[in-house]
Structures are given as structure tokens and as C-alpha cells.
Amino acid sequence: MSVVFLSTGPPTGICRGHTVTLTELKLCAVDVEKLRSVAKKLNVVVDEKEEEHYRHLLNGLDATNKQIAELPAYVDPRLLPCPSTLPRSYEKLGGTREKNPLNTWSHQTSIHSSSPTDERLKGKTVAVKDNVSIAGVPLTGGTFPELLTGKSEYPIPEIDAVAVKRVLESAATVRGSANCEHFSMSPLSFTSASGPVHNAWLHGYTTGGSSSGCAAIVAATQVRKWRRKHGLSPIDAELGEGVDMAIGGDQGGSVRIPASYAGIYGLKPTHGLIPYTGIISLLPLVDHIGPMTTSLQDNMTLLSVLAGYDGIDPRCTPETPLRKNVPDYAGLLRSWTQQKEAKGEWTPQASGRGLRVGVITESLGVLGLSDEVKAVLEAAIAQFKAIGADIQEASIPMHLVGPSIWTIATRSDVTPAQFDQKAFEVLNKHNPAVVNMFFNSTFLNELPNANAMIAKALTHVQELRAAYDEVLKDFDVLLTPINPRVGSKHPEYDMNAGEKMEPAIGATLNTCQFNVTGHPALSMPAGWGKIPDGLGMLPVGMQLVAKRFDDLSLYKAAAAWEVAGKGLDKWNGQAN
């Protein structure tokens, strides 16, 4: 005997016409006490004469849930690894000093396609943040497996993230996964489960987070090139293997902040331009991945490879171009520079003619912005003037409110898969920022006006976007600092939570706004600054922001600025 539930929609919990046997109902039956418990959580008392009806309806939901639970896991065939990239193997490097002196690598591979569809990345090596799925390679999310899945082993994905598939299709070699910070929740690089990730320019100092390994792996290649250019002796043993480019993730600044500390180029593209499919998500509203490279040329090429609608990721919008319509950013920049060359404008005195650059006034007044960073930004502004750009101050008062909007719009959804005393003790030792996030989320969700405040913050996201859009009517790009201070020393593990968190305070005050508004933002090397607790020097970056889906303008402004001298070439000869 069986019972057929004829449901009109999800509230009654079962598909129209689905047949559930009485045996199944007994296995998943909801009793009256369960109904009363559900009602109590909603501060409701159900009249006894109505209880049986609502219990009956909950039974339908329970049966529906059971049906879904019994379905086999589904793997979208579009994400399965291409046979031309198989077989695969990997080596776990973890904290092995000899092979991994900067602690940049999580797992090393050497994956390439024997039948790529194009050769845009031929000869290039690529690493991906360790929240990006590579089929057959463990995925750590920068944390311990027990905190990630509740098991003692890391999951091994069956799929390649869309970003991985695309670089393989373009003839790159994927060299493996790069360490990242616990749950991608730190702007500094001491919180990974495998230990601190070191700055390639100065061991023992932060390289920023949460795409820390990506930044340091690319910077290892950058340091080698830079030392050769300046006639300095090689330090290969201190750097380990580097790569040409990496794919980092950014929810509040996690591509741009480490790119700035590492002296490389890091792009947070327009939201939805690059699919996020196959990557551990924090929140779709702010999830981005982007290229991290040693040069603008490589950054543009990698963006063209990665961008375009994939038919899967809901972060993509009607504005996201189909892959066949993705701009050739490098080609378009080349055409633009050739036009300027023909007019005699591609010189240190004229490369910026026609560019309109707005310096966000409020960005120079954020909490904790150091004199060292201000000096680098002032010199960068002077260089824009020197190349003939029209550079002016642009006041956007909401820029200072942006971090609060970002926080309330996103923080309530940051909830752990599991969190108990043991997890607290582990995270308190390694990354208090994660504990703070979980406490924040719980606190916000328990406020009596929680839903109203989150909804209000989301409306202000639109107001914030409109504020930038309005100013961008008058400018091609906006300019801000990125990190408020020059890179700091890694804290000691026996420090308390306050001491560990202190260097991170204010780190995202000029970056997180553009995660909720979706505007593209590029971090590029602008100069050097003295470290706060020693005699060494570390790179300082600047941020360029453009209209949504006008990522090309970032590259134009950056290339024009560098005609008068690249940021890393402003070295004063002081060795670290």
C-alpha cells in the first residue's frame, strides 16, 4: 500500500505525484513532539485539533528530504578533468624547508594538456590558491581537515574548477596549489594551518593574505628577475620554486593585499567576469578570483583566458561576456599604445595624456595609514601628473562607510560547518580572525533586528556602488592606497589574540568596498617603504579602480604610469 502526496510547491515539501510507501513514512515519521519543538522555536503554539494536519505536512517534507539524501552525488560532466590532462600525481610539500623555504606550496603537481585548444599560456607555469579544486589533488582551504569536513583527511576533488580547466586548455602547466590562510579569513600570512607564509623579499615578514602562497610563489619569480636586473647575487635556496602566474581569491582584498606586499600585479576583476565554479565559497556576493602575475602583460593574458560565462556560476550576470566575446585585453592595450606612439605620446612626459585619474580623498585618511605608505602614494600621484594625466581629488564620503556596509552585508553568513571548544582552541592559536568572524556572525544573527539590518546593509551596497559610479563618470580610474602599512613581522604563536590581530587592523579599509560593489580593482607595485621594526625595505602597492566591466582602463592607466618608471625600480639601493 502507498500514499500519494499531491503537493503544489516546496512549502509542503514533496514533488507533485511522488509516491511514498507507508514503510517509508514510518522510517521518517515526524511525531507531535517534533512538531511542537519546531513551533516553539518560532514562538508559536499550535491548537491540538490542528496538530495532526501540520505533523502530516512535516512528514511530507521529511520524506522529501530522505529522497534527496538517497540520491547519488552528481558531478557535472563539464567539470570532469579532460582526459588529455591525465594521469595526475601530486607531492605534499607542507612545511618542508628544503623544497618549500617560503612555505608557499601546499601540493605540487605538473599537469598539462596534450591537446590544448589554444596556446595563449604556452610555456607558462600556474599555481592556484588552495581553495580551488584540482581533480585528484587534496583541497585544504588553508585549514585542518577536521575543521573543513569533520574528517581526518582532506577531500580530494573529482572536478577541475573552471579556472583550472581554462588555463589547461590554453597550454599552461598547473604546478599545484598554494597555501592560503585559514578559511581565507586573514589579510596577513601567518595563519595557514601549515604555518606562516614568508615574504619573498624578506623572510619572516608577511606577504599578506589570504592568497598568501599565490603572492609569494609569483614573487619568488619576481625577486629572481629583479635581482638579475639590479646586478645582485641570486638567492635561489631562500626562494624555492616560483611560477609565472597564480590564481588567487578575493572577498575583501585577498588578491590585492598580498599582491601589494609581494610587489606583483593582482587583479580583483569585475564581479562575475570570471566564473567562481569549483572553488570554496565564502559568500557569492563578494566571491572573486583573479590573476596574480609578475607583469601587466601576463595579467592581461591570464584575465582573457579566465573570463567569460560558463553556464554554471550564478555570480555571472547578463553583463558577463560569452567566452567568444571576452576582450583580448593585451591586444587592445597594444593597439592603444600604438596609437599614442603614432602621436608621439608614449613617452615619460606624455603617456598619460587623455587619462583622467581621481584620487579618492577619503582613502588617504583611513585608520592606521602610515607616513611610509602616504609618501609612496604621493610620489605615485606626482608621477601621474608628470606623464600628463589629468589627476584630481575625488571626494566620496561613503568610501569611509563602505567597510561597515561590507561587514554587515556579509558577516552574518560566515558560519562554521562545526565549531566547538577544540576548534576554538585550534583557531585561537592559528587564526583568531576566524574565531572573531564566527563570534560576529552569531552575535549579529541573534540581534532582534538582525534581518532588518542585513537587508538595510544590502540596500546601502547599491548606494555605495552608485556613489562610485557617479564619480567614475568624470574619471577613467580612481586611485587609493592598498595596505595601510609596510609589511610587518610575523607574530609569535604564544601571543594573545589581540597581539596577533593588531597588525591586521585596518588592512581592508580601502579594498573591501569594491568586493560588494563589484568594481574591478588592480594592485600594482608603486614603490618601497621601510619596514616598521627594522632597516629593511618592502614593496608598497597602489590600487586602481574602474567602472564595472571596464577592466581594460586599469591596464591602460597602469601601463601609462609605468612608462615613467616601474614601482620596483624606485629602489634606493638599501638591501634587506
PDB file of C-alpha atoms in Angstrom, residues 185 411-412 414-416 419-421 423-425 427-428 432-447 497:
ATOM      1  CA  MET A 185      39.962  34.823   6.506  1.00  0.00           C
ATOM      2  CA  ARG A 411      29.249  38.717   8.212  1.00  0.00           C
ATOM      3  CA  SER A 412      26.003  37.015   9.229  1.00  0.00           C
ATOM      4  CA  VAL A 414      30.006  33.368   7.838  1.00  0.00           C
ATOM      5  CA  THR A 415      29.049  30.297   9.848  1.00  0.00           C
ATOM      6  CA  PRO A 416      31.255  27.276  10.560  1.00  0.00           C
ATOM      7  CA  PHE A 419      32.675  24.871  15.934  1.00  0.00           C
ATOM      8  CA  ASP A 420      33.334  23.602  19.439  1.00  0.00           C
ATOM      9  CA  GLN A 421      35.857  24.085  22.213  1.00  0.00           C
ATOM     10  CA  ALA A 423      38.009  24.074  17.204  1.00  0.00           C
ATOM     11  CA  PHE A 424      38.127  27.324  19.160  1.00  0.00           C
ATOM     12  CA  GLU A 425      41.445  26.408  20.766  1.00  0.00           C
ATOM     13  CA  LEU A 427      41.750  28.599  15.651  1.00  0.00           C
ATOM     14  CA  ASN A 428      42.595  30.888  18.581  1.00  0.00           C
ATOM     15  CA  PRO A 432      41.893  34.499  15.837  1.00  0.00           C
ATOM     16  CA  ALA A 433      40.337  36.308  12.852  1.00  0.00           C
ATOM     17  CA  VAL A 434      38.257  33.200  12.102  1.00  0.00           C
ATOM     18  CA  VAL A 435      37.053  32.998  15.702  1.00  0.00           C
ATOM     19  CA  ASN A 436      36.161  36.666  15.514  1.00  0.00           C
ATOM     20  CA  MET A 437      34.210  36.062  12.304  1.00  0.00           C
ATOM     21  CA  PHE A 438      32.218  33.222  13.886  1.00  0.00           C
ATOM     22  CA  PHE A 439      31.520  35.273  17.009  1.00  0.00           C
ATOM     23  CA  ASN A 440      30.480  38.209  14.802  1.00  0.00           C
ATOM     24  CA  SER A 441      28.104  36.041  12.820  1.00  0.00           C
ATOM     25  CA  THR A 442      26.478  34.549  15.909  1.00  0.00           C
ATOM     26  CA  PHE A 443      26.174  37.953  17.574  1.00  0.00           C
ATOM     27  CA  LEU A 444      24.575  39.553  14.508  1.00  0.00           C
ATOM     28  CA  ASN A 445      22.150  36.712  13.905  1.00  0.00           C
ATOM     29  CA  GLU A 446      20.909  36.859  17.493  1.00  0.00           C
ATOM     30  CA  LEU A 447      20.110  40.573  17.384  1.00  0.00           C
ATOM     31  CA  ALA A 497      44.583  37.142  20.171  1.00  0.00           C
TER      32      ALA A 497
END
